PDB file of C-alpha atoms in Angstrom:
ATOM      1  CA  UNK A   9     -38.686 -35.765 -29.778  1.00  0.00           C
ATOM      2  CA  UNK A  10     -39.815 -38.778 -31.733  1.00  0.00           C
ATOM      3  CA  UNK A  11     -37.225 -41.025 -33.347  1.00  0.00           C
ATOM      4  CA  UNK A  12     -39.664 -42.583 -35.769  1.00  0.00           C
ATOM      5  CA  UNK A  13     -39.115 -45.777 -37.703  1.00  0.00           C
ATOM      6  CA  UNK A  14     -35.769 -47.262 -38.707  1.00  0.00           C
ATOM      7  CA  UNK A  15     -35.257 -49.973 -41.319  1.00  0.00           C
ATOM      8  CA  UNK A  16     -32.389 -52.327 -40.626  1.00  0.00           C
ATOM      9  CA  UNK A  17     -31.673 -55.395 -42.780  1.00  0.00           C
ATOM     10  CA  UNK A  18     -35.127 -55.124 -44.365  1.00  0.00           C
ATOM     11  CA  UNK A  19     -37.027 -55.039 -41.056  1.00  0.00           C
ATOM     12  CA  UNK A  20     -38.820 -51.907 -39.787  1.00  0.00           C
ATOM     13  CA  UNK A  21     -38.324 -50.980 -36.125  1.00  0.00           C
ATOM     14  CA  UNK A  22     -40.395 -48.380 -34.276  1.00  0.00           C
ATOM     15  CA  UNK A  23     -37.807 -46.540 -32.190  1.00  0.00           C
ATOM     16  CA  UNK A  24     -40.490 -44.612 -30.313  1.00  0.00           C
ATOM     17  CA  UNK A  25     -41.435 -47.710 -28.310  1.00  0.00           C
ATOM     18  CA  UNK A  26     -39.298 -49.519 -25.764  1.00  0.00           C
ATOM     19  CA  UNK A  27     -39.924 -52.852 -27.479  1.00  0.00           C
ATOM     20  CA  UNK A  28     -38.905 -51.405 -30.850  1.00  0.00           C
ATOM     21  CA  UNK A  29     -35.676 -49.972 -29.396  1.00  0.00           C
ATOM     22  CA  UNK A  30     -34.878 -53.285 -27.743  1.00  0.00           C
ATOM     23  CA  UNK A  31     -35.552 -55.240 -30.940  1.00  0.00           C
ATOM     24  CA  UNK A  32     -33.416 -52.829 -32.967  1.00  0.00           C
ATOM     25  CA  UNK A  33     -30.590 -53.094 -30.428  1.00  0.00           C
ATOM     26  CA  UNK A  34     -30.812 -56.877 -30.511  1.00  0.00           C
ATOM     27  CA  UNK A  35     -30.693 -56.889 -34.329  1.00  0.00           C
ATOM     28  CA  UNK A  36     -27.574 -54.726 -34.336  1.00  0.00           C
ATOM     29  CA  UNK A  37     -25.977 -56.814 -31.602  1.00  0.00           C
ATOM     30  CA  UNK A  38     -26.905 -59.937 -33.563  1.00  0.00           C
ATOM     31  CA  UNK A  39     -24.415 -58.885 -36.208  1.00  0.00           C
ATOM     32  CA  UNK A  40     -21.662 -59.695 -33.745  1.00  0.00           C
ATOM     33  CA  UNK A  41     -20.820 -56.051 -33.153  1.00  0.00           C
ATOM     34  CA  UNK A  42     -19.089 -55.117 -29.914  1.00  0.00           C
ATOM     35  CA  UNK A  43     -20.459 -52.511 -27.500  1.00  0.00           C
ATOM     36  CA  UNK A  44     -18.259 -49.736 -28.890  1.00  0.00           C
ATOM     37  CA  UNK A  45     -19.524 -50.276 -32.451  1.00  0.00           C
ATOM     38  CA  UNK A  46     -23.117 -50.355 -31.248  1.00  0.00           C
ATOM     39  CA  UNK A  47     -22.561 -47.118 -29.315  1.00  0.00           C
ATOM     40  CA  UNK A  48     -20.980 -45.463 -32.382  1.00  0.00           C
ATOM     41  CA  UNK A  49     -23.974 -46.493 -34.518  1.00  0.00           C
ATOM     42  CA  UNK A  50     -26.361 -45.093 -31.914  1.00  0.00           C
ATOM     43  CA  UNK A  51     -24.400 -41.830 -31.662  1.00  0.00           C
ATOM     44  CA  UNK A  52     -24.380 -41.499 -35.434  1.00  0.00           C
ATOM     45  CA  UNK A  53     -28.135 -42.097 -35.586  1.00  0.00           C
ATOM     46  CA  UNK A  54     -28.865 -39.563 -32.825  1.00  0.00           C
ATOM     47  CA  UNK A  55     -26.548 -36.923 -34.290  1.00  0.00           C
ATOM     48  CA  UNK A  56     -28.308 -37.216 -37.649  1.00  0.00           C
ATOM     49  CA  UNK A  57     -31.731 -37.225 -36.016  1.00  0.00           C
ATOM     50  CA  UNK A  58     -31.143 -34.270 -33.675  1.00  0.00           C
ATOM     51  CA  UNK A  59     -28.351 -32.499 -35.568  1.00  0.00           C
ATOM     52  CA  UNK A  60     -30.520 -31.271 -38.402  1.00  0.00           C
ATOM     53  CA  UNK A  61     -29.996 -34.421 -40.445  1.00  0.00           C
ATOM     54  CA  UNK A  62     -26.265 -33.793 -40.800  1.00  0.00           C
ATOM     55  CA  UNK A  63     -23.531 -36.201 -39.826  1.00  0.00           C
ATOM     56  CA  UNK A  64     -20.525 -34.982 -37.836  1.00  0.00           C
ATOM     57  CA  UNK A  65     -18.365 -34.856 -40.989  1.00  0.00           C
ATOM     58  CA  UNK A  66     -21.000 -32.852 -42.876  1.00  0.00           C
ATOM     59  CA  UNK A  67     -21.364 -30.511 -39.897  1.00  0.00           C
ATOM     60  CA  UNK A  68     -17.570 -29.943 -39.779  1.00  0.00           C
ATOM     61  CA  UNK A  69     -17.534 -29.230 -43.528  1.00  0.00           C
ATOM     62  CA  UNK A  70     -20.425 -26.792 -43.126  1.00  0.00           C
ATOM     63  CA  UNK A  71     -18.692 -25.005 -40.243  1.00  0.00           C
ATOM     64  CA  UNK A  72     -15.502 -24.764 -42.329  1.00  0.00           C
ATOM     65  CA  UNK A  73     -17.435 -23.199 -45.198  1.00  0.00           C
ATOM     66  CA  UNK A  74     -19.154 -20.755 -42.840  1.00  0.00           C
ATOM     67  CA  UNK A  75     -15.748 -19.772 -41.430  1.00  0.00           C
ATOM     68  CA  UNK A  76     -14.420 -19.140 -44.929  1.00  0.00           C
ATOM     69  CA  UNK A  77     -17.475 -17.061 -45.789  1.00  0.00           C
ATOM     70  CA  UNK A  78     -17.088 -14.970 -42.627  1.00  0.00           C
ATOM     71  CA  UNK A  79     -13.398 -14.443 -43.395  1.00  0.00           C
ATOM     72  CA  UNK A  80     -14.210 -13.402 -46.951  1.00  0.00           C
ATOM     73  CA  UNK A  81     -16.856 -10.938 -45.763  1.00  0.00           C
ATOM     74  CA  UNK A  82     -14.407  -9.430 -43.248  1.00  0.00           C
ATOM     75  CA  UNK A  83     -11.780  -9.068 -45.999  1.00  0.00           C
ATOM     76  CA  UNK A  84     -14.323  -7.382 -48.294  1.00  0.00           C
ATOM     77  CA  UNK A  85     -15.322  -4.985 -45.506  1.00  0.00           C
ATOM     78  CA  UNK A  86     -11.664  -4.081 -44.946  1.00  0.00           C
ATOM     79  CA  UNK A  87     -11.167  -3.442 -48.651  1.00  0.00           C
ATOM     80  CA  UNK A  88     -14.291  -1.255 -48.737  1.00  0.00           C
ATOM     81  CA  UNK A  89     -12.995   0.749 -45.746  1.00  0.00           C
ATOM     82  CA  UNK A  90      -9.633   1.308 -47.460  1.00  0.00           C
ATOM     83  CA  UNK A  91     -11.365   2.405 -50.666  1.00  0.00           C
ATOM     84  CA  UNK A  92     -13.562   4.809 -48.688  1.00  0.00           C
ATOM     85  CA  UNK A  93     -10.487   6.190 -46.930  1.00  0.00           C
ATOM     86  CA  UNK A  94      -8.741   6.763 -50.296  1.00  0.00           C
ATOM     87  CA  UNK A  95     -11.839   8.573 -51.581  1.00  0.00           C
ATOM     88  CA  UNK A  96     -11.858  10.863 -48.534  1.00  0.00           C
ATOM     89  CA  UNK A  97      -8.160  11.626 -48.950  1.00  0.00           C
ATOM     90  CA  UNK A  98      -8.604  12.269 -52.680  1.00  0.00           C
ATOM     91  CA  UNK A  99     -11.515  14.596 -51.940  1.00  0.00           C
ATOM     92  CA  UNK A 100      -9.451  16.477 -49.361  1.00  0.00           C
ATOM     93  CA  UNK A 101      -6.539  16.792 -51.777  1.00  0.00           C
ATOM     94  CA  UNK A 102      -8.869  18.037 -54.514  1.00  0.00           C
ATOM     95  CA  UNK A 103     -10.296  20.613 -52.118  1.00  0.00           C
ATOM     96  CA  UNK A 104      -6.784  21.807 -51.213  1.00  0.00           C
ATOM     97  CA  UNK A 105      -5.809  22.039 -54.879  1.00  0.00           C
ATOM     98  CA  UNK A 106      -8.960  24.067 -55.619  1.00  0.00           C
ATOM     99  CA  UNK A 107      -7.760  26.689 -53.104  1.00  0.00           C
ATOM    100  CA  UNK A 108      -4.588  27.404 -55.111  1.00  0.00           C
TER     101      UNK A 108
END
């Protein structure tokens, strides 16, 4: 999968070439960042690139919303089942009353 171009401090880097990756890494390291910071930046870039364009925080928020939606749908299904059960019982009671 192609990484494409990345602009950093006004300079474009082609991350699909080895030279472009090296130059981009050198530019980031030139800021005085330690290895851990550089690795975090790279992980963030890759997660956005290969994670559908979503950062980890956005992905967690999305998963939370999906969980809430699933819970809501399950609650609605339970309420519909209870309503259906009441209708069946009411129909049975009406049928019994009709026999008197």
